[in-house]
CSV table of C-alpha atoms and ligand atoms in Angstrom, one decimal:
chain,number,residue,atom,x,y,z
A,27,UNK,CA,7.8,-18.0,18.8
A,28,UNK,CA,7.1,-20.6,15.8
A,29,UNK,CA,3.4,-19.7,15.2
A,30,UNK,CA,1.6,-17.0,15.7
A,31,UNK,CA,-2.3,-16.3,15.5
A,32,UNK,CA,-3.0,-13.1,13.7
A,33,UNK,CA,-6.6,-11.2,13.5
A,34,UNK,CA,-7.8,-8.8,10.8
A,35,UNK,CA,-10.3,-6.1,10.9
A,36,UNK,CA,-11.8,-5.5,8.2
A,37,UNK,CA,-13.0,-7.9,6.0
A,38,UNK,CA,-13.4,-6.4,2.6
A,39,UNK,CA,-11.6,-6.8,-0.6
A,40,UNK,CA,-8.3,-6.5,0.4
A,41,UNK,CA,-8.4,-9.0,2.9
A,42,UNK,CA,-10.2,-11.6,1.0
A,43,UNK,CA,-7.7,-11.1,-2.0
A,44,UNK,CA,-4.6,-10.6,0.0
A,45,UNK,CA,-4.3,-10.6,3.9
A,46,UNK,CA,-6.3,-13.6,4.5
A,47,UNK,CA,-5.2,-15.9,1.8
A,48,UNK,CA,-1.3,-15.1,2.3
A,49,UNK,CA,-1.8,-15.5,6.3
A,50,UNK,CA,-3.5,-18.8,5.4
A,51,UNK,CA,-0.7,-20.2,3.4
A,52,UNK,CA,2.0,-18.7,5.9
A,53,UNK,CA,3.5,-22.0,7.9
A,54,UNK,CA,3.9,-19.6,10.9
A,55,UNK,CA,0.1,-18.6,10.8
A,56,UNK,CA,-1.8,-21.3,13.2
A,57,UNK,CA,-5.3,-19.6,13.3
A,58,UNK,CA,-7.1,-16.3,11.7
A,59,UNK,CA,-9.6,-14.5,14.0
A,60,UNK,CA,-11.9,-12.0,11.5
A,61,UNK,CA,-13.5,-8.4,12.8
A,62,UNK,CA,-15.7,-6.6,10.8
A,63,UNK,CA,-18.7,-4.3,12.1
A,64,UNK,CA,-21.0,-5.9,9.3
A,65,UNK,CA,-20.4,-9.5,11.1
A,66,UNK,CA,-21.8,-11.3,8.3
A,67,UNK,CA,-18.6,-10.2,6.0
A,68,UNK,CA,-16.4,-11.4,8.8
A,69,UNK,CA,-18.6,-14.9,9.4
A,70,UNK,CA,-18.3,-15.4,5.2
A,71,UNK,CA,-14.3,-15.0,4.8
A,72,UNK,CA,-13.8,-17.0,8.3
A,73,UNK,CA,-15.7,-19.3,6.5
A,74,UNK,CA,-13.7,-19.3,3.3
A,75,UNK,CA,-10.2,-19.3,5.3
A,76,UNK,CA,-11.1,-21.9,7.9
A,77,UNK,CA,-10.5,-19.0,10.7
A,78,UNK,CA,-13.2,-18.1,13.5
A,79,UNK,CA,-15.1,-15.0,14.2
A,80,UNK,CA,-14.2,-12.0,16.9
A,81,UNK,CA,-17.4,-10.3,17.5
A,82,UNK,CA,-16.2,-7.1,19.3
A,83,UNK,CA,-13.3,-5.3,18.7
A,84,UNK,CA,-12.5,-5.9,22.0
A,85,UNK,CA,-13.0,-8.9,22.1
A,86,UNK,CA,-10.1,-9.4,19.3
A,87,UNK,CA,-8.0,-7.1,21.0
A,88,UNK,CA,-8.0,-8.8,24.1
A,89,UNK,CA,-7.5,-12.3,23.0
A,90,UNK,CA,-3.9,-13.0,24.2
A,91,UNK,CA,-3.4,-15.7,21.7
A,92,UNK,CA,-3.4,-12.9,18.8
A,93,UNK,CA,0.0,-11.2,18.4
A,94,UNK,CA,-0.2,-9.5,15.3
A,95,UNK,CA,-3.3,-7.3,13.8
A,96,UNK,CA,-4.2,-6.6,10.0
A,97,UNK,CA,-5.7,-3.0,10.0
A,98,UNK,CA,-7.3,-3.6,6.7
A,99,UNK,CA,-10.2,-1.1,8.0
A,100,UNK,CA,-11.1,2.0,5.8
A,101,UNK,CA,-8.2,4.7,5.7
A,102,UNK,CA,-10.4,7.2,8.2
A,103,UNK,CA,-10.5,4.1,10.7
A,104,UNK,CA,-6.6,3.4,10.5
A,105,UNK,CA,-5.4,5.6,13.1
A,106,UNK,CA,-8.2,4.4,15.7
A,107,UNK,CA,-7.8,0.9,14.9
A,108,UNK,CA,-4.3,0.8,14.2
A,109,UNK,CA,-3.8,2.7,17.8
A,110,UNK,CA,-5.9,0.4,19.6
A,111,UNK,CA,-4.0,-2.4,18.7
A,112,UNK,CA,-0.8,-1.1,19.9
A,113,UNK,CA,-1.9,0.0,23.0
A,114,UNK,CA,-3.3,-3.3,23.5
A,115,UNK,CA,0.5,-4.7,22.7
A,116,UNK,CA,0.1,-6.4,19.8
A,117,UNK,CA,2.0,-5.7,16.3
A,118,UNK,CA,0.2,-4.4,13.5
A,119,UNK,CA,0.2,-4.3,9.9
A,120,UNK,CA,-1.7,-1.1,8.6
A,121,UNK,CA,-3.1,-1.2,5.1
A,122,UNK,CA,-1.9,1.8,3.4
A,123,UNK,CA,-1.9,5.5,3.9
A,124,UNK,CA,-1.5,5.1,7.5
A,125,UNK,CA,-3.0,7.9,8.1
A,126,UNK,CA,-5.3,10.4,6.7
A,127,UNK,CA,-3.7,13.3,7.9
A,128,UNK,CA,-0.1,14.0,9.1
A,129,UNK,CA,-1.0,14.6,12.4
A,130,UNK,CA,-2.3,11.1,13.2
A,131,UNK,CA,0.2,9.6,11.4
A,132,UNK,CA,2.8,11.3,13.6
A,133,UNK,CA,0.7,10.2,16.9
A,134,UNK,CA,0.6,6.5,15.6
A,135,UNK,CA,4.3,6.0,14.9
A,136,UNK,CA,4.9,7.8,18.7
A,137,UNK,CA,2.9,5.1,20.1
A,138,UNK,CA,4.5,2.2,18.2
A,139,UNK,CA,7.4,3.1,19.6
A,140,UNK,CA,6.3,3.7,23.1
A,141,UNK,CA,5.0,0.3,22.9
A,142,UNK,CA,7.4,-1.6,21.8
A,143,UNK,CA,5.9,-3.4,18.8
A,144,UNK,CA,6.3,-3.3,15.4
A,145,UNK,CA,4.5,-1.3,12.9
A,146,UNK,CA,4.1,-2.4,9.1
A,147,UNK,CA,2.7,-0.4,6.8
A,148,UNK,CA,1.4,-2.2,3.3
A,149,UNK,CA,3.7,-0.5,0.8
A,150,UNK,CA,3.8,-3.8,-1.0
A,151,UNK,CA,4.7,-2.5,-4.6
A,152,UNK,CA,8.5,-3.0,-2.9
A,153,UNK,CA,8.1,-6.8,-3.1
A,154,UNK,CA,7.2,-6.7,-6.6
A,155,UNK,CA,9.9,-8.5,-9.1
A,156,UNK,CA,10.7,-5.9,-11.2
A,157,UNK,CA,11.0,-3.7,-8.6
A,158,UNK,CA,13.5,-5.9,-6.6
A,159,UNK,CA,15.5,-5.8,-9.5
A,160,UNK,CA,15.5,-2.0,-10.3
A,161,UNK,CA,16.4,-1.6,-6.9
A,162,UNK,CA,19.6,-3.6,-7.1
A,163,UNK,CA,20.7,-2.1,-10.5
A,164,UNK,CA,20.5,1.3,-9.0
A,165,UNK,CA,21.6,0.7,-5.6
A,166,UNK,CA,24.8,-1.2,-7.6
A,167,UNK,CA,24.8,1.8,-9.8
A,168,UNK,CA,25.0,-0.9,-13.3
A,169,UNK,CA,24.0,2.3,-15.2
A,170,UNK,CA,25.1,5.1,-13.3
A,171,UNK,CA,23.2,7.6,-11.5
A,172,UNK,CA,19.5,8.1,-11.1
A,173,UNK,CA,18.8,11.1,-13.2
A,174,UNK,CA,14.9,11.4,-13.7
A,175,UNK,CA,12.4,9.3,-13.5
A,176,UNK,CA,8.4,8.9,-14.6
A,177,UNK,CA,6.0,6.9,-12.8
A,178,UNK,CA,1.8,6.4,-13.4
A,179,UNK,CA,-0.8,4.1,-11.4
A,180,UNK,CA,-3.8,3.9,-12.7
A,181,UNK,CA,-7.0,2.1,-13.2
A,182,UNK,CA,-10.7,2.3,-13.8
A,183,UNK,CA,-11.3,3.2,-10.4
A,184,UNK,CA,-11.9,1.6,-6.6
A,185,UNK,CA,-15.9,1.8,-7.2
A,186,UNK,CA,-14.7,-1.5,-9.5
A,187,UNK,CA,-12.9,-3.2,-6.5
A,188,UNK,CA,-13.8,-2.4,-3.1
A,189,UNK,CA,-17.0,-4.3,-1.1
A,190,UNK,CA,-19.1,-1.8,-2.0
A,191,UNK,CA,-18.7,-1.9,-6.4
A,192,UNK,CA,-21.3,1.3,-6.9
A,193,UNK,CA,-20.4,4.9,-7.0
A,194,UNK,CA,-21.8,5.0,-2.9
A,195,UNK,CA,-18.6,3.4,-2.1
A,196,UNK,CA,-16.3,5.1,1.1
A,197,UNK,CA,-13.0,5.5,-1.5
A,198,UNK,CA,-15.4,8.6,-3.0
A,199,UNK,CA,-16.2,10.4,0.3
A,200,UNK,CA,-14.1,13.0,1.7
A,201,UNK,CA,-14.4,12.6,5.6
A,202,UNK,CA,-13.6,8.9,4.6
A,203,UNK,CA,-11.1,8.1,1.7
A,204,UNK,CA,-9.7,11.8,2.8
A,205,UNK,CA,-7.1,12.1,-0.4
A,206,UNK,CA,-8.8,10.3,-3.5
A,207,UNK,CA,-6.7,8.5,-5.6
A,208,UNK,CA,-3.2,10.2,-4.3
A,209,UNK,CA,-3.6,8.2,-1.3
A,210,UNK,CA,-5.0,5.5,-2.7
A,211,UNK,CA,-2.8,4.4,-5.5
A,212,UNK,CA,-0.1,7.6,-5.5
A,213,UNK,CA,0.9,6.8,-2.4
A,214,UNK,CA,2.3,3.4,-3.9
A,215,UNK,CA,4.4,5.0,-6.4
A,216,UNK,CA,5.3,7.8,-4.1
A,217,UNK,CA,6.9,5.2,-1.4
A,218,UNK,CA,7.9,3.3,-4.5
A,219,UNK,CA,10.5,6.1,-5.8
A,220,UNK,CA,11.8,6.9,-2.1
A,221,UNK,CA,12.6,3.4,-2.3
A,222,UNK,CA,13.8,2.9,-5.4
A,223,UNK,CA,16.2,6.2,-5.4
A,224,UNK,CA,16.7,5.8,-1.6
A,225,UNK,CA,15.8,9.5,-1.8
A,226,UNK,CA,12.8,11.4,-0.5
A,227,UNK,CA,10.3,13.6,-2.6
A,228,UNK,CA,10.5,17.2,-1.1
A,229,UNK,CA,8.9,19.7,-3.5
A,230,UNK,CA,6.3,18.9,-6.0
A,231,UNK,CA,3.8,20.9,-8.0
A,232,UNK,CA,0.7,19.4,-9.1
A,233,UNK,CA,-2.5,19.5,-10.8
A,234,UNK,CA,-5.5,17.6,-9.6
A,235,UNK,CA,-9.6,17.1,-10.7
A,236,UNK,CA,-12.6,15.2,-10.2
A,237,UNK,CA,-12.6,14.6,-13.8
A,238,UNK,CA,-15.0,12.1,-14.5
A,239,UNK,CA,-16.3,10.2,-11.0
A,240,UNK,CA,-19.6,10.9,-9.8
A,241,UNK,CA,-21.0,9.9,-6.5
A,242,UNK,CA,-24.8,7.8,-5.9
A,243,UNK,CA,-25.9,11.5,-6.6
A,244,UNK,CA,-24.6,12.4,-9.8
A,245,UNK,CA,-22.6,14.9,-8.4
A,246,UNK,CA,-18.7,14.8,-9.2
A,247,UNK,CA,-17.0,12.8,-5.9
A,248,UNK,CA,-15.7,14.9,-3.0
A,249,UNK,CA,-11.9,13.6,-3.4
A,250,UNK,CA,-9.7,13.9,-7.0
A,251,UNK,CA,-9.8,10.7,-9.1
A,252,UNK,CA,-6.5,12.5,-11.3
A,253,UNK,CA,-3.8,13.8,-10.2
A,254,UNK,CA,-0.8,14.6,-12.4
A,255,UNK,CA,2.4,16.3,-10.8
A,256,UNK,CA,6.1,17.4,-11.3
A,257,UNK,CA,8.9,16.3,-8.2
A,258,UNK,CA,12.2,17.1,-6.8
A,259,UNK,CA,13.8,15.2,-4.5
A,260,UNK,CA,16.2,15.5,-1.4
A,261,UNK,CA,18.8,14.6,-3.8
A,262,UNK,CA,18.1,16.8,-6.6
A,263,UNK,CA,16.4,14.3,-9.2
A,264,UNK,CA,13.6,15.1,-11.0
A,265,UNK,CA,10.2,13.1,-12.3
A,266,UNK,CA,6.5,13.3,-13.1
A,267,UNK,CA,3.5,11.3,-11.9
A,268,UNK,CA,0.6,10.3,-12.5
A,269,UNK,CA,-2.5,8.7,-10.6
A,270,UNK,CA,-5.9,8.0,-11.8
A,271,UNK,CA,-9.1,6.7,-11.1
A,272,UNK,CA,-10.2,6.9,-14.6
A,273,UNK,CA,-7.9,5.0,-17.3
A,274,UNK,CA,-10.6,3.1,-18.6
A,275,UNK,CA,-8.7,0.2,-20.5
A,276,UNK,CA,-5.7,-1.7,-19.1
A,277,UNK,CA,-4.0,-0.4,-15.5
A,278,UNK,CA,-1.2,1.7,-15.7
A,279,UNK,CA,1.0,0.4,-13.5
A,280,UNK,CA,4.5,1.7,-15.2
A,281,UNK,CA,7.6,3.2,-13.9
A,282,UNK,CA,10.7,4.8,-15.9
A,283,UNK,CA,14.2,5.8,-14.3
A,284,UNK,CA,16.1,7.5,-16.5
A,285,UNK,CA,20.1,7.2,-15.5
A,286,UNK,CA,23.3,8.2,-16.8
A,287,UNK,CA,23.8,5.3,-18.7
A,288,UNK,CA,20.6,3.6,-20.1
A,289,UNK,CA,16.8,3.7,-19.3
A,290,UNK,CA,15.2,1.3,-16.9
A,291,UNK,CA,11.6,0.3,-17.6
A,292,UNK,CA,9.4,-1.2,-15.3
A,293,UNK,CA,6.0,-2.8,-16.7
A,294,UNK,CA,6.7,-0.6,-20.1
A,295,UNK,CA,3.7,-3.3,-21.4
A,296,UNK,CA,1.8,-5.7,-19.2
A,297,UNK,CA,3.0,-9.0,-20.7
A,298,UNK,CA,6.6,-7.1,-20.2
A,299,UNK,CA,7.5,-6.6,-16.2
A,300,UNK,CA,11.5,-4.9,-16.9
A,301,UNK,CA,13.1,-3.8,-19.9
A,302,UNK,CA,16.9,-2.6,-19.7
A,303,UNK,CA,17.5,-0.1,-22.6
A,304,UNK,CA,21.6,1.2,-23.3
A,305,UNK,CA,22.2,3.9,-25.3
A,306,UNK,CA,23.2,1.7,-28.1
A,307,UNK,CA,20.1,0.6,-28.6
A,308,UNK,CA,20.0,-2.7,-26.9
A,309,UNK,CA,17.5,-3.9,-24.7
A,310,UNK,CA,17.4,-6.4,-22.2
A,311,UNK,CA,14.1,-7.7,-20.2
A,312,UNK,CA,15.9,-10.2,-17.4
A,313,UNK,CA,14.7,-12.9,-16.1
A,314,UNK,CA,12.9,-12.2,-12.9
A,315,UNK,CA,11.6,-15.2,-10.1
A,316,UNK,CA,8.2,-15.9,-9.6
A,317,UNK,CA,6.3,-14.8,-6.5
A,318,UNK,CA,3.3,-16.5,-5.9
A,319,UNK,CA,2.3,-13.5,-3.6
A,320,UNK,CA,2.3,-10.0,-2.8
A,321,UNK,CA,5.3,-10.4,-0.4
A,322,UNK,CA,4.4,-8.2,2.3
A,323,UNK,CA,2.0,-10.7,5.0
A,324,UNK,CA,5.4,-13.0,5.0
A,325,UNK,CA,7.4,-10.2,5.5
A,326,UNK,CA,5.3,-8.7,8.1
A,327,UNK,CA,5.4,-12.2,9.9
A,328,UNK,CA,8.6,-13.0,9.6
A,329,UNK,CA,9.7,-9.6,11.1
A,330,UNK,CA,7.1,-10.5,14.4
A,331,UNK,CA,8.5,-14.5,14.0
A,332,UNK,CA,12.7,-13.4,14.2
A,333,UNK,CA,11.7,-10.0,16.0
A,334,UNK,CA,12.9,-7.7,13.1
A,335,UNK,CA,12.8,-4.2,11.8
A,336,UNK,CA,9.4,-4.3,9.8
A,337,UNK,CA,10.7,-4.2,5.7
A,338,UNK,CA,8.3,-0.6,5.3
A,339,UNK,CA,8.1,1.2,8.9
A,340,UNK,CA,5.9,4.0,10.4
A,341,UNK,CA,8.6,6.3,9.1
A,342,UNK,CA,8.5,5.4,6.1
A,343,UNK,CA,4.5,5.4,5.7
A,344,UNK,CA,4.6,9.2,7.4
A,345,UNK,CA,7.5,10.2,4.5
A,346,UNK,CA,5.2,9.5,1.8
A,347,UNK,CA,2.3,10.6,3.8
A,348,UNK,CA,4.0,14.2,3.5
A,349,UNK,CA,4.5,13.8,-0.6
A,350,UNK,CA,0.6,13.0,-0.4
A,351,UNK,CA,-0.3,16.4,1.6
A,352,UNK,CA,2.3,18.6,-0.5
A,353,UNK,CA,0.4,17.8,-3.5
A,354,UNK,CA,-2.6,18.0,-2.2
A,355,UNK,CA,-2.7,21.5,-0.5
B,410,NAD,N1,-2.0,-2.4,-0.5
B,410,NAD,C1,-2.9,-2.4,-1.5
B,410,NAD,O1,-2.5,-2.6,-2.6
B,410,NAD,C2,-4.3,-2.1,-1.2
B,410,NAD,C3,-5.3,-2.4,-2.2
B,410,NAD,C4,-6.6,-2.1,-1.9
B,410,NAD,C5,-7.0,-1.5,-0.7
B,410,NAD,N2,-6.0,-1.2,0.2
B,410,NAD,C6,-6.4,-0.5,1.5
B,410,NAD,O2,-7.0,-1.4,2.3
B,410,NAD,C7,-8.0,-0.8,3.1
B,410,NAD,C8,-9.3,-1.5,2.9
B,410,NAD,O3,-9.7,-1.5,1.5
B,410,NAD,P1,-10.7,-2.5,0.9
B,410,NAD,O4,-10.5,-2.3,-0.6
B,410,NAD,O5,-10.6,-3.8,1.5
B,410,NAD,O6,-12.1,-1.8,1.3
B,410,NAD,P2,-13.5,-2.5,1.4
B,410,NAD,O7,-14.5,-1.4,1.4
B,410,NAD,O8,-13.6,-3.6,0.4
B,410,NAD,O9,-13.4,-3.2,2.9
B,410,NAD,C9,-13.3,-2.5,4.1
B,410,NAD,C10,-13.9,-3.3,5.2
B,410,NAD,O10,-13.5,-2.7,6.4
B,410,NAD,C11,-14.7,-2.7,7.3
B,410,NAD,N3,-14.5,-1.6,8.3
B,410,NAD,C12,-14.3,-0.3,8.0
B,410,NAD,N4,-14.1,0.3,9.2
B,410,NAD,C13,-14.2,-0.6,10.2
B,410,NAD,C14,-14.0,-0.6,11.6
B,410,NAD,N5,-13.8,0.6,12.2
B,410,NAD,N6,-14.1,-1.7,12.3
B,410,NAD,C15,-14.3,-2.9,11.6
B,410,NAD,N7,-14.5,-3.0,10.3
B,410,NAD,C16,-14.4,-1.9,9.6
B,410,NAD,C17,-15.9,-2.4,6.3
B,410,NAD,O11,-17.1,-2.9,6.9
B,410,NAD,C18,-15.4,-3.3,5.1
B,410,NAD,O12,-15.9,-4.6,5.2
B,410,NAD,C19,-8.0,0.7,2.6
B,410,NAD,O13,-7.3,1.5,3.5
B,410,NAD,C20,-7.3,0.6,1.3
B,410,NAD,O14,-6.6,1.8,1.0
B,410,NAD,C21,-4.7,-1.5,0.0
């Protein structure tokens, strides 16, 4: 297989600034084929990305030139879209969480592997520079072990992002968005640390608001837009984290691991992506390559292309899935 032709439902922000544009520049992409149930948004980015238009689910589903899906739908529709796909034996990359509860995410990695294809899930914060390189000076232990760590994510909120930009928007309503900002932007840093540490979260204590948002009503939103908590992991290290919906200045997109010999810092500043402190007071920021993308469409299509293990798996996505519902409850 040298090219593949890939479709995407859901054609909101996230495909616009990310699934469509890096499937556009892939060399193994032939042809995009947009879904959307508001056809015009479809119509607009196959417009933009010189793709064509699917007007039925179905009738993307069922097109046996497509071999891989985007599931870049809101989180409530992942499971039914996501499953769908599958079923109709095509790979899919699911836009993070998987799932909006544990029990569908358990379903939707049983039926990825009864059908044979591969599931991606969009934990792209992996792919990141800095992040590639924390990962090889802890996995090659360059300052010992992991002790603690401290990550935050945070911004001035999704109502500033998303298709809709008003406080009416789906990442504010509970039977929709489901988990607020913890699934939204915790679960980035949540799958970041198990991947960082390779170590899973397994107790965590937490506090959590609607601090600030309010809905088209006035009324404070459904779901948290703060969440602050303490962690544990499998192998006994210890952090805090933060995500918010309401840092109203510059994101907050930091991470600090704390190890036996020296501090690594990741995006301490904006302008500064990795700092390597030693206890003698030195500190290093190394030089890190430039990625002109996010990392995880190339990966997801190489994996289809060479008939690979997908970089983050269903497994993965239901691991952090679990942090998510452990801080919530
Ligand atoms: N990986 C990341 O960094 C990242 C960043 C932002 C959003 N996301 C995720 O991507 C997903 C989409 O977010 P967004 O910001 O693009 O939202 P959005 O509101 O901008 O767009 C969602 C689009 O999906 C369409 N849609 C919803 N349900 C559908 C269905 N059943 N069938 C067809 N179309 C459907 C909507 O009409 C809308 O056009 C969310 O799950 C979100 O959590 C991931």
């Amino acid at each position: 297989m040298n090219q593949i032709n890939v479709g995407i439902i859901g054609c909101g922000s996230i495909t616009k600034n990310r699934h469509a544009p890096e499937y556009q520049e892939n060399p193994n992409v032939k042809e995009i084929v947009f879904y959307d149930r508001n056809p015009e948004r479809a119509q607009a980015l196959a417009e933009t990305f010189n793709g064509r238009v699917a007007e039925t689910i179905e009738d993307l589903l069922d097109d046996p030139s497509i071999s891989a899906i985007s599931d870049c739908s809101s989180n409530e529709n992942h499971p039914i879209n996501t499953t769908k796909a599958l079923r109709k034996g095509k790979h899919v990359l699911c836009e993070k969480p998987l799932a909006t509860s544990l029990e569908e995410a358990e379903k939707m990695v049983e039926i990825q592997h009864n059908s044979g294809k591969k599931l991606m899930v969009a934990h792209n914060q992996r792919f990141d520079a800095p992040h590639q390189k924390a990962k090889e000076i802890i996995h090659n232990e360059e300052l010992g072990k992991v002790l603690t760590f401290k990550t935050s994510f945070g911004h001035k909120g999704p109502e500033h992002w998303g298709y809709n930009k008003t406080n009416s928007t789906w990442f504010f309503k509970k039977d929709r968005s489901v988990s607020g900002v913890v699934g939204d932007l915790g679960i980035h840093k949540i799958d970041l640390i198990h991947y960082l540490l390779d170590d899973e979260i397994t107790d965590g204590h937490s506090f959590k608001g609607a601090l600030d948002k309010v809905d088209e009503n006035g009324e404070p939103i459904e779901v948290c837009d703060n969440l602050v908590c303490a962690l544990k992991t499998k192998k006994g290290r210890i952090g805090t984290a933060s995500f918010s919906w309401t840092y109203y200045g510059k994101q907050d997109n930091s991470t600090t691991i704390y190890c036996e010999k020296g501090i690594i810092k990741i995006y301490p500043e904006k302008d500064v992506p990795l700092a390597i402190e030693t206890p003698d007071g030195e500190v290093q920021k190394p030089e890190l390559p430039h990625h002109p993308n996010s990392g995880v469409i190339d990966s997801f299509v190489d994996s289809v292309i060479q008939d690979t293990e997908p970089f983050i798996t269903g497994e993965d996505a239901l691991a952090s899935l679990k942090v998510v519902d452990m801080l919530l409850e």
